[in-house]
Coordinates of C-alpha atoms and ligand atoms in Angstrom, one line a residue:
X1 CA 154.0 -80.1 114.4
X2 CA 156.7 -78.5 112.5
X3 CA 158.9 -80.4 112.3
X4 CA 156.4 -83.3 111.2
X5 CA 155.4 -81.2 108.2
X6 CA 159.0 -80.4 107.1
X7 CA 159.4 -84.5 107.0
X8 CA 156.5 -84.6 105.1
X9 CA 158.1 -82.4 102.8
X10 CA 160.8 -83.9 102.8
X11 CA 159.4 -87.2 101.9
X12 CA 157.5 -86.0 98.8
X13 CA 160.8 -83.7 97.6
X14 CA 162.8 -86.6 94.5
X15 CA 166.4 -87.3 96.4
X16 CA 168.7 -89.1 95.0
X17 CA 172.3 -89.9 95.3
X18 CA 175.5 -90.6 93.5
X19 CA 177.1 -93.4 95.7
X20 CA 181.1 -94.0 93.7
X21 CA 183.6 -96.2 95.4
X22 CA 186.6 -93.7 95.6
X23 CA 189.2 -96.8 93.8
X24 CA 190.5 -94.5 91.4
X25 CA 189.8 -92.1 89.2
X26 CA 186.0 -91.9 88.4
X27 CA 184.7 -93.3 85.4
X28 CA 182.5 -92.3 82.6
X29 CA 180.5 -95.1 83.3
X30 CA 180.4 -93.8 86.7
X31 CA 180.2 -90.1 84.9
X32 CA 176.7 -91.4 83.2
X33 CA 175.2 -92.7 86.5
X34 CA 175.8 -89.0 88.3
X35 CA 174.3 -87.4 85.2
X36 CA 171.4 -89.1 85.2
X37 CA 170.6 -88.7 88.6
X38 CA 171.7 -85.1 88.4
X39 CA 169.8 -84.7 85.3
X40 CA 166.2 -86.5 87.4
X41 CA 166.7 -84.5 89.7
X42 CA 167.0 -80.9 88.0
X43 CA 163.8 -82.5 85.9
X44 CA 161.9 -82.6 89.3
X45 CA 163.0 -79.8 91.4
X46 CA 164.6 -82.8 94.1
X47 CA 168.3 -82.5 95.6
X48 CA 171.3 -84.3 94.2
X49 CA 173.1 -86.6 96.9
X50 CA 176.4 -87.4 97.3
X51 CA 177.9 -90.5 99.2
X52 CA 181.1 -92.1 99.7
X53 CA 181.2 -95.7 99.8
X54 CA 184.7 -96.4 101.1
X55 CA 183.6 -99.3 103.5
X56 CA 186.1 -101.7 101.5
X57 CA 189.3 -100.5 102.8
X58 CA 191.3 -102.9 100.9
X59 CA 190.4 -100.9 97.7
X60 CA 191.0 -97.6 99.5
X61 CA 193.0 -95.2 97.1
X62 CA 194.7 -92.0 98.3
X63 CA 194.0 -89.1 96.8
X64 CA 190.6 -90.4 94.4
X65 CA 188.1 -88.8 96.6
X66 CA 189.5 -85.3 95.6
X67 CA 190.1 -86.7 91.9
X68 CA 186.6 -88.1 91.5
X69 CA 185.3 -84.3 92.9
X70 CA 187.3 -82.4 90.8
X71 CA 186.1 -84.3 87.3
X72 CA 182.7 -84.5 88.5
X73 CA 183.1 -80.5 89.1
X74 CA 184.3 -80.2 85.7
X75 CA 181.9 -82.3 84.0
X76 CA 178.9 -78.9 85.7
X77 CA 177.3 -81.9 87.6
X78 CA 176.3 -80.3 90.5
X79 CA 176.2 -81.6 94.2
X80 CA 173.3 -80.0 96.8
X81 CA 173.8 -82.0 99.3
X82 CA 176.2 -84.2 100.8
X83 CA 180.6 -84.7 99.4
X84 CA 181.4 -81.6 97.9
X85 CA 184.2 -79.3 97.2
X86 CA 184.0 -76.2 98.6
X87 CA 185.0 -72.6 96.9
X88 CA 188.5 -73.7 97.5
X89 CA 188.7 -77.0 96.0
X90 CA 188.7 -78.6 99.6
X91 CA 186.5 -81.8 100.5
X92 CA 183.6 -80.3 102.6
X93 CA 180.1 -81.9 103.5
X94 CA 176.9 -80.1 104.1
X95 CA 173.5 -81.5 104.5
X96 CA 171.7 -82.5 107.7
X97 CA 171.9 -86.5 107.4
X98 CA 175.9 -85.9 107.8
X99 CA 178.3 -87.6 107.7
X100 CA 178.2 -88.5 104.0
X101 CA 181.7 -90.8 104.1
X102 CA 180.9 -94.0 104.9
X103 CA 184.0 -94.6 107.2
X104 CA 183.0 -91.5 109.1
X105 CA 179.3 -93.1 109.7
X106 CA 181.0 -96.3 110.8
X107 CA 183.2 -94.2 113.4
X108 CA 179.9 -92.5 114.3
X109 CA 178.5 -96.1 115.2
X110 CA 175.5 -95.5 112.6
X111 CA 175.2 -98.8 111.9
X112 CA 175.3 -100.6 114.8
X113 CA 171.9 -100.5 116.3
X114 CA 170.2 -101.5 113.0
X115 CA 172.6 -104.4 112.6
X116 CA 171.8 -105.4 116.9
X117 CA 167.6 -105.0 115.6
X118 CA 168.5 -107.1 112.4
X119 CA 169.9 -109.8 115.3
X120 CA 167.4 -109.3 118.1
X121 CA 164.8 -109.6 115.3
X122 CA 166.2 -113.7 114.0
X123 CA 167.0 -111.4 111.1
X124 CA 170.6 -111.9 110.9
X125 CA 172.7 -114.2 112.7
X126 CA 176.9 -114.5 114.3
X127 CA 178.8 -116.5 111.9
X128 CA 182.2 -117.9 112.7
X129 CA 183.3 -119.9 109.9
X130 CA 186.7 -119.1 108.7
X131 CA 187.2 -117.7 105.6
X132 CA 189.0 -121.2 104.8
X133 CA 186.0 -122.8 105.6
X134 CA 183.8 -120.3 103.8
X135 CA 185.8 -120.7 100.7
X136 CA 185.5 -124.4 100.6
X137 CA 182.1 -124.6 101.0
X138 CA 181.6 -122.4 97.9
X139 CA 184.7 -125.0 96.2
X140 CA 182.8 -127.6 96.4
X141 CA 179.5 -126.0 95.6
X142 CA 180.5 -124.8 92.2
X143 CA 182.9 -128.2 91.5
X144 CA 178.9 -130.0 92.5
X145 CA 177.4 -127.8 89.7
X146 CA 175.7 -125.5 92.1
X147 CA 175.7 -121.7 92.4
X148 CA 177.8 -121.5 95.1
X149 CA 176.8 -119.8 98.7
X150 CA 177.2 -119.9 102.6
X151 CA 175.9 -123.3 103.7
X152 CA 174.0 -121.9 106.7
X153 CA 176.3 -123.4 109.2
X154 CA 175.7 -120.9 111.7
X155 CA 172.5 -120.4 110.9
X156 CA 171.5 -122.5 114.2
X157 CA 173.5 -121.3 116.5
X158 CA 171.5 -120.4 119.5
X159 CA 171.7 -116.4 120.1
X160 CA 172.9 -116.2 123.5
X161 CA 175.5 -119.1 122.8
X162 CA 176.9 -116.8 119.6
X163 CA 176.5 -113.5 121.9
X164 CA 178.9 -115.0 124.0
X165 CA 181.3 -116.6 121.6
X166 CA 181.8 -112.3 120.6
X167 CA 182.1 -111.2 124.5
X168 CA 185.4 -114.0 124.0
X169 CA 187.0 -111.9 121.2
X170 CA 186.1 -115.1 118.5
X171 CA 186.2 -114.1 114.9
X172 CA 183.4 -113.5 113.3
X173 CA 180.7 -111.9 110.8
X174 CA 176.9 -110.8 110.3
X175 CA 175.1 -112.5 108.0
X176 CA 171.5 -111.8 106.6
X177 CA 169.2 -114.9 107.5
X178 CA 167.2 -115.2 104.1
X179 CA 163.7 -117.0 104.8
X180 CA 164.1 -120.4 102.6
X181 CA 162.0 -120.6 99.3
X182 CA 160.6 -117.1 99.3
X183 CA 159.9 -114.6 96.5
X184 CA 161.5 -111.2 96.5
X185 CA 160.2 -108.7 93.7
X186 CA 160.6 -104.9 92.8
X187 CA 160.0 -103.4 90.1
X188 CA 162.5 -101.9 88.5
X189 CA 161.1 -98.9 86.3
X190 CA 163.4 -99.8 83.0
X191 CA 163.3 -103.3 83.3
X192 CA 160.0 -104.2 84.9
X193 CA 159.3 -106.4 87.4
X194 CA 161.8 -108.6 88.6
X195 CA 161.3 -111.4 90.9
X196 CA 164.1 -113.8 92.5
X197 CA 164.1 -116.8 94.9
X198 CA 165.7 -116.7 98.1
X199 CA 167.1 -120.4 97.7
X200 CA 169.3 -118.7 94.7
X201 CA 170.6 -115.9 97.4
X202 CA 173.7 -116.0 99.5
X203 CA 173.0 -115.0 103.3
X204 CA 174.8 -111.6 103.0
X205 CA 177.8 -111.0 104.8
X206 CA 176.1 -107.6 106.3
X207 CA 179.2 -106.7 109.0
X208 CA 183.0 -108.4 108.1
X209 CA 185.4 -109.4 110.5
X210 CA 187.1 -106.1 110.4
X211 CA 183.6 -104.6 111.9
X212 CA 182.9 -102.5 108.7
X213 CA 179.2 -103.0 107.5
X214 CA 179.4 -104.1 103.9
X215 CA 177.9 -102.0 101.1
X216 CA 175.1 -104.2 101.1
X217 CA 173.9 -103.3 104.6
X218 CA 175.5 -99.9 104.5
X219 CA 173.3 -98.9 101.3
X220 CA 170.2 -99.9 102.7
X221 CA 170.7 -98.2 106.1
X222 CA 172.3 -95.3 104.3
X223 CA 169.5 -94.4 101.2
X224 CA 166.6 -94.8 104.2
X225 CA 168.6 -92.4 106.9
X226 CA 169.2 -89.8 103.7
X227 CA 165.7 -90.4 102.6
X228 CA 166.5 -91.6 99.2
X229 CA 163.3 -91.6 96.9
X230 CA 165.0 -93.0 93.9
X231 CA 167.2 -95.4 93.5
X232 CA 169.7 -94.7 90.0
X233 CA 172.7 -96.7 89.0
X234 CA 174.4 -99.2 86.6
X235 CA 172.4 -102.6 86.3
X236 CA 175.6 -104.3 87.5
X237 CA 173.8 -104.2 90.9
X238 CA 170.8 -105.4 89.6
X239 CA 171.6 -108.7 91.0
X240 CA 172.4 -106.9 94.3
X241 CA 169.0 -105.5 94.6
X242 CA 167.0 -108.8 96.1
X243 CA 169.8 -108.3 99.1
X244 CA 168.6 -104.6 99.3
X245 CA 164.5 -105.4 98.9
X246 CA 165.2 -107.9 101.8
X247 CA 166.5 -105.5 104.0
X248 CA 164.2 -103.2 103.9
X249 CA 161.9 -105.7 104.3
X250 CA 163.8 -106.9 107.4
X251 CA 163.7 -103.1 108.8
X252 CA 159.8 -102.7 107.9
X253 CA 160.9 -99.5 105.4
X254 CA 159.7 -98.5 102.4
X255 CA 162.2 -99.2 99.7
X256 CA 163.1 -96.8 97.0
X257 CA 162.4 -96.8 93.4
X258 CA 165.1 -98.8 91.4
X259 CA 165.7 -97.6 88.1
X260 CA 169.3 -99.8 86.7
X261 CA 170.4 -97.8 83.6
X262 CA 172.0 -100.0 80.8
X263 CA 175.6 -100.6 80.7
X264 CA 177.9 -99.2 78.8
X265 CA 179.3 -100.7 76.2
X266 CA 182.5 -100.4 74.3
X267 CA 182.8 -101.0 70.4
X268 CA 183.3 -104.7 70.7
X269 CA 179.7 -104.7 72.5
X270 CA 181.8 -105.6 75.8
X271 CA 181.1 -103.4 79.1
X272 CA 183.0 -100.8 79.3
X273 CA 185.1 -101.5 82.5
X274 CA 187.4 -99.2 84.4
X275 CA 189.7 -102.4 85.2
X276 CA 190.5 -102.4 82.3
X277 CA 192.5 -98.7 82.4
X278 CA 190.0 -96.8 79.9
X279 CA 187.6 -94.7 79.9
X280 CA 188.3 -92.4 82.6
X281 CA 186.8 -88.7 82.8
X282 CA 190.4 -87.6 83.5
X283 CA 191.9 -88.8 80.0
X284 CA 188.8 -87.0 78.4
X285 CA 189.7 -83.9 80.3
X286 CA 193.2 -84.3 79.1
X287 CA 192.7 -84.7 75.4
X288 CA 191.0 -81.6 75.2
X289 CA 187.1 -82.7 75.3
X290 CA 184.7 -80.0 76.4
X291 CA 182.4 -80.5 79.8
X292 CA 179.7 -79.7 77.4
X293 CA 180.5 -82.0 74.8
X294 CA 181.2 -84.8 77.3
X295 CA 178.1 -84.5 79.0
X296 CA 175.7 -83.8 75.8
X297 CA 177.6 -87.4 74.5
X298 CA 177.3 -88.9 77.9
X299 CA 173.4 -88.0 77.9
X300 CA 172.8 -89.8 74.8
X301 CA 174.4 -93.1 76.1
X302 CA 171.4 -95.2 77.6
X303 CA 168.3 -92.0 76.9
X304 CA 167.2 -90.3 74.0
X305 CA 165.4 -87.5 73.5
X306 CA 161.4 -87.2 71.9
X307 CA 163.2 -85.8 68.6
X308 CA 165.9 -85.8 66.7
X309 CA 167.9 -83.4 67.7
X310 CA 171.5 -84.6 68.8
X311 CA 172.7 -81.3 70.8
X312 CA 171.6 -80.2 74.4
X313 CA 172.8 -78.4 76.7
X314 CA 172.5 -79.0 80.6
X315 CA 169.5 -76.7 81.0
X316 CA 167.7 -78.5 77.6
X317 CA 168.5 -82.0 79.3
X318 CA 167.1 -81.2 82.2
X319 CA 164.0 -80.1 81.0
X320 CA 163.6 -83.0 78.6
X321 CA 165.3 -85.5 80.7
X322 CA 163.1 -88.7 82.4
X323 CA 163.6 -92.3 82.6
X324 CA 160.6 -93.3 80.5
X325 CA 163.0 -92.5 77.3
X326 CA 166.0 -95.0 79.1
X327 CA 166.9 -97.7 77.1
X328 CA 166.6 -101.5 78.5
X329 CA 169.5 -102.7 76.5
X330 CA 173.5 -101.5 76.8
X331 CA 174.7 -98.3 74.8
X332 CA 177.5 -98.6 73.0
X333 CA 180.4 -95.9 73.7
X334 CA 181.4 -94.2 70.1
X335 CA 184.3 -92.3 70.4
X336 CA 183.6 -90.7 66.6
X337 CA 180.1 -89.2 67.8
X338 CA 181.9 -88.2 71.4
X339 CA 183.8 -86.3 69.0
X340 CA 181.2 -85.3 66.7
X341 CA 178.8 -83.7 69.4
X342 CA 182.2 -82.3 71.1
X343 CA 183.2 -80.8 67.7
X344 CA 179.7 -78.7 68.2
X345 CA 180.9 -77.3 71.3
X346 CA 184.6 -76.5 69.9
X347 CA 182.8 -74.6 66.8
X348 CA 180.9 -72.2 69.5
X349 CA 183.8 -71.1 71.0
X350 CA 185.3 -67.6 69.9
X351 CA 188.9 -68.0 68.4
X352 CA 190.2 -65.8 71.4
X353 CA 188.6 -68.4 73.9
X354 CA 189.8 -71.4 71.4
X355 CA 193.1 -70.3 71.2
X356 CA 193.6 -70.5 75.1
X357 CA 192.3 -74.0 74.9
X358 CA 194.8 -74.7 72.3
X359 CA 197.4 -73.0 73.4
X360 CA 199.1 -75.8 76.3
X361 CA 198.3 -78.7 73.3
X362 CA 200.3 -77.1 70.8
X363 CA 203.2 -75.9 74.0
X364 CA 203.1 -79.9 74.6
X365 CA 204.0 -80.6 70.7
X366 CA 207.0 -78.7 71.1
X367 CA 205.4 -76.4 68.1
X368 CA 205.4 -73.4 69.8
X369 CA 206.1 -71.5 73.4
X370 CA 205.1 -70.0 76.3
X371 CA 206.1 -66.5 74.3
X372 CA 204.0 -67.6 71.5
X373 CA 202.1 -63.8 70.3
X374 CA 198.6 -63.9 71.0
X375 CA 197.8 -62.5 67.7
X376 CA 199.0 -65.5 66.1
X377 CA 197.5 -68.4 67.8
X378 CA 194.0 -66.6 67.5
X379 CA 194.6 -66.5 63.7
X380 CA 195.7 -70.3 64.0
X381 CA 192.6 -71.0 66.1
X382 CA 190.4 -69.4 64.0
X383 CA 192.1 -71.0 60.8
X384 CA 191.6 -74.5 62.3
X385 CA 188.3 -74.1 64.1
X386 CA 186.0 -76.1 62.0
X387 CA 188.5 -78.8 61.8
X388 CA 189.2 -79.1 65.3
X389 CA 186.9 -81.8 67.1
X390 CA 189.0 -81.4 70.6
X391 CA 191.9 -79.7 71.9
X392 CA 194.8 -82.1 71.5
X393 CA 193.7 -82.1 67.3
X394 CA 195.2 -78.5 66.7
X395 CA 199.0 -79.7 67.0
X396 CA 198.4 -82.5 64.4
X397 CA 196.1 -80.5 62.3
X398 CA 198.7 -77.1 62.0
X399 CA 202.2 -78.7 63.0
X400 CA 203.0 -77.7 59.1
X401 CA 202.7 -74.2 59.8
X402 CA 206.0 -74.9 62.7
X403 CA 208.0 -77.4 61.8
X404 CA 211.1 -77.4 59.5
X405 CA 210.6 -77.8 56.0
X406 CA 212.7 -81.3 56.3
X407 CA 210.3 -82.3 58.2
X408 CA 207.0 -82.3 56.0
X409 CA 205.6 -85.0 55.1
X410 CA 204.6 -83.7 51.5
X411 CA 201.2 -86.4 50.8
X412 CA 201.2 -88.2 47.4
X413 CA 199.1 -85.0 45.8
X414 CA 201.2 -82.4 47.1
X415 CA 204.2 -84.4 45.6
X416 CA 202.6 -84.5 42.0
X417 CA 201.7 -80.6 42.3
X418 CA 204.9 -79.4 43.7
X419 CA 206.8 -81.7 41.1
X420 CA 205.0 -79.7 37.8
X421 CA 206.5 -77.5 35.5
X422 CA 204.6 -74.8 36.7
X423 CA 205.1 -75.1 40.4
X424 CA 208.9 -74.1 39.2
X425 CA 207.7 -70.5 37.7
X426 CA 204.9 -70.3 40.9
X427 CA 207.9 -71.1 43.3
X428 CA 210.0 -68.4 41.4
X429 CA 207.8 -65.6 41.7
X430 CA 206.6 -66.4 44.9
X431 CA 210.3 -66.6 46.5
X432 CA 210.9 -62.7 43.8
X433 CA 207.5 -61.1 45.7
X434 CA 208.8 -62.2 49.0
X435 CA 212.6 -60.9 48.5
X436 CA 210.4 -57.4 48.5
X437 CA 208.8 -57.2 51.8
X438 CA 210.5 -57.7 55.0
X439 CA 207.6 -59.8 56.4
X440 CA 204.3 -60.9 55.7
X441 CA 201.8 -58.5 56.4
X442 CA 198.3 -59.1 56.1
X443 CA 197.6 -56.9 52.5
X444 CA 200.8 -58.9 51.2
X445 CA 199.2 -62.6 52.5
X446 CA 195.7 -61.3 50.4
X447 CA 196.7 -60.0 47.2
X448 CA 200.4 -62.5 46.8
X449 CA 198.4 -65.0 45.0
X450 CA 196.3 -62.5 42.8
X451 CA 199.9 -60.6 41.9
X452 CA 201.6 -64.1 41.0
X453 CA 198.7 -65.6 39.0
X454 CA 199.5 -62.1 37.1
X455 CA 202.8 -62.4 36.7
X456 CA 202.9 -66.1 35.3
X457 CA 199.2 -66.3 33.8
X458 CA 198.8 -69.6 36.1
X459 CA 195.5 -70.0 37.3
X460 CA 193.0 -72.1 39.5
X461 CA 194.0 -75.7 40.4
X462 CA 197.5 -75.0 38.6
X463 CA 198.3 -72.2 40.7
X464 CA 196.6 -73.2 44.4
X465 CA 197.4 -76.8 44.1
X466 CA 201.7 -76.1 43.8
X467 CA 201.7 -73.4 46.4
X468 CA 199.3 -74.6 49.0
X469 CA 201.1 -78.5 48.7
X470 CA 204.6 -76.3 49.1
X471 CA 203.9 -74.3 51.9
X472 CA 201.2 -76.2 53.8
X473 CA 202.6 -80.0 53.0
X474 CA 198.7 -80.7 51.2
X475 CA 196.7 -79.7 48.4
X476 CA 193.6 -79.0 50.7
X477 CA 193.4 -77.4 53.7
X478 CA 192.1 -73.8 55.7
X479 CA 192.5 -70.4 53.9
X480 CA 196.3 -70.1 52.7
X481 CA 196.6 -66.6 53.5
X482 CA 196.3 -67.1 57.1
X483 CA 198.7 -69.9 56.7
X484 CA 201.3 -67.2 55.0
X485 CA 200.6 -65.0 57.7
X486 CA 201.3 -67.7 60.7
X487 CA 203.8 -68.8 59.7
X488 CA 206.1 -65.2 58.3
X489 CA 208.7 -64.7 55.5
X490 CA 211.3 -66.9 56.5
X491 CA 209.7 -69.9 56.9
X492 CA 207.0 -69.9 54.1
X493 CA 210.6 -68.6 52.1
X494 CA 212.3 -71.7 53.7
X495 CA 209.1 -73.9 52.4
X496 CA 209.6 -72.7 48.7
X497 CA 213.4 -72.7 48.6
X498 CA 213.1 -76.5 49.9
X499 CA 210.4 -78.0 47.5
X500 CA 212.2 -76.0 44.7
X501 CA 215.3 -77.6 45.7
X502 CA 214.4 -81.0 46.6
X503 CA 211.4 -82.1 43.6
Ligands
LIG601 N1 179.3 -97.8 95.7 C1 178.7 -98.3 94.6 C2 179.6 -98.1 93.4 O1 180.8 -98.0 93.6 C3 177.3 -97.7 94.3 C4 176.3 -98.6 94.0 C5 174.9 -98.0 94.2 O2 174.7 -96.9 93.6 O3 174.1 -98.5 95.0 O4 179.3 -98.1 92.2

């Protein structure tokens, strides 16, 4: 009696999974999909799944499992149940419908008595074609103008007859044995009902001649045994989901909710695909994005809120999130709003905490070191913070303040302000004012411009424009005090000295 009821529970809690491929690195295609299942399932007080689907070993990839973890850690996405890292960054499981890695269910022999029902039942059938064979069938199919499939050659093969052609050792496969001419419909909650014909369906390869259960079989058997409720991921498998419907079906299960979210897009209105080498959460983390500002962009990729407000945080999504606000069509992937909305997240950072984040950009740059003073990159930080959108912008944004004066490139405005008469007489008593201090203190980086617009009578645009286009390489630009104050005596002396020089 107990136990019934906790099933019962159990069946009317929201579970749903994140199912990635470990190929590579993860995606932010793949990124999205976990959110919004993370996000439906924080909305409804379910659990959040994860699953490995690594029962295509050709495409097995050392090392991606803990690489997909790790980004999806980062990213605040949070795991209850299933593939997880642990509090030291090991690859742990917990849940009670264990184990969640594919290969370690087929090893476990999970499989194999719904694939013997599927074949008891007329359900699925040996097939022993060759790939060879297999390959010209299709050939010739699509060469005829048809959508090309298995012919059904084995289809009639009597049972006992194939049971014993497997107790030889032959070759062989499982196929799905589609009924001819039937409907199968689900309704999909984005994209409505959806209905296909069984005479446009391949009979599924659901075991391969390795043993290993496809993902078509193994996603059916492995959502029902981990009591999937809802069903979430890219409408690439849309196409897939007849296969699925059909098995459960087959099995006499009730099949999950489908919800296919739209692709995404990239700014030629093509999908977004990881096979092509972009796009992964790893070269986000590296140029500095926040998790925050990732995941607010990613959010807005497919769904959309009931306002107008653009900025949310996990907790906000959460509460707002639910897939009658999902988009049918594809969402184009806009790196200027990813940096937009990110830019939100930089600008709530403290200058102490922004100047950490800075700090390995600008070591990388070569613009400063290890020994850098703390003092100083908070100032930098702080200077920059409105400009910066992510990390890896502070070296191009301050790299005036480090390098040599040789290397400015003075823009076509500084040139014209640092080439005027009066940018000679600023320059002069600049360069007399700095012979007097032995460095740039912060009183001296206040009141320098007030004491020189003095002492030569030079005022507004005639004095800012020579100085600031001398010292900083622009016109325009952050408060020029803090510049002075980065970058010291000798090198703002060094600065002066050059342009007088050199224009
Ligand atoms: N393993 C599939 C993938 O790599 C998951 C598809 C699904 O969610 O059913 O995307």
């Amino acid at each position: 009696m107990k136990n019934r009821k906790k099933k019962e529970l159990l069946m009317s809690e929201v579970r749903v999974r994140f199912a990635p491929s470990p190929t590579g690195y993860l995606h932010i295609g793949g990124l999205r999909t976990a959110l919004f299942n993370y996000l439906y399932a924080r909305h409804t007080g379910g659990k959040m799944l994860l699953r490995i689907e690594d029962t295509d070993r050709t495409r097995f990839v050392e090392g991606a499992l803990e690489n997909l973890l790790k980004a999806l850690k980062w990213s605040g996405v949070e795991i209850d149940e299933g593939v997880m890292l642990d509090e030291n960054g090991h690859v742990t499981e917990k849940g009670d419908c264990g184990p969640y890695i594919q290969s370690e269910r087929v090893k476990a022999g999970i499989y194999d008595k719904y694939i013997d029902q599927l074949i008891e039942e007329g359900k699925a059938y040996y097939c022993f074609c060759s790939q060879e064979r297999v390959d010209k069938v299709r050939d010739q199919m699509r060469a005829d103008g048809l959508t090309p499939k298995y012919d059904g050659l084995c289809r009639s093969i009597p049972l006992e007859e194939a049971k014993q052609r497997v107790a030889n050792g032959e070759e062989h496969t499982v196929r799905l044995k589609l009924p001819k001419d039937y409907d199968i419909s689900f309704n999909d909650r984005i994209k409505g009902k959806i209905t296909f014909n069984t005479d446009d369906q391949d009979d599924q390869v659901l075991i391969k001649r390795d043993g290993y259960p496809t993902y078509h079989f193994a996603v059916v058997v492995d959502d029902h045994l981990m009591g999937i409720t809802h069903v979430v991921r890219g409408d690439e498998w849309i196409s897939s989901t007849p296969k699925h419907v059909y098995l459960y079906e087959a099995f006499g299960w009730q099949a999950p909710e489908y919800i296919h979210l739209p692709t995404v897009l990239n700014k030629d209105h093509k999908k977004y695909s990881k096979r092509n080498g972009d796009g992964m959460v790893e070269d986000f983390i590296e140029e500095g994005y926040t998790p925050e500002g990732l995941i607010n962009f990613l959010s807005l990729l497919g769904w959309s809120p009931d306002s107008e407000e653009e900025i949310f945080t996990m907790e906000e999504l959460a509460k707002q999130f639910d897939f009658d606000r999902v988009n049918k069509t594809g969402a184009v992937f806009d790196k200027k709003k990813l940096d937009w909305v990110n830019g939100h997240y930089v600008r709530e950072l403290s200058p102490e905490e922004l100047a950490k984040d800075i700090k390995p950009y600008m070591i990388k740059a070569g613009l400063i070191d290890e020994s850098y003073p703390e003092d100083k990159l908070v100032l930098l930080a702080e200077t920059w913070q409105s400009a910066i959108d992510k990390f890896s912008d502070a070296p191009e944004l301050a790299k005036n303040y480090y390098i040599k004066s040789d290397e400015i490139e003075y823009d076509d405005d500084a040139k014209e302000a640092i080439s005027t008469e009066n940018a000679k007489t600023l320059f002069a008593a600049f360069l007399n004012q700095l012979d007097q201090v032995d460095e740039i203190d912060a009183d001296f980086a206040k009141s320098v411009m007030k004491t020189i617009q003095k002492e030569t009578g030079i005022k507004g645009k005639d004095l800012w424009f020579p100085v600031r286009a001398a010292v900083t390489g622009s016109v325009h630009g952050p408060d020029l005090s803090n510049a002075f104050l980065i970058m010291g005596k000798d090198l703002v002396k060094d600065r002066l000295e050059y342009v007088r020089d050199n224009f």
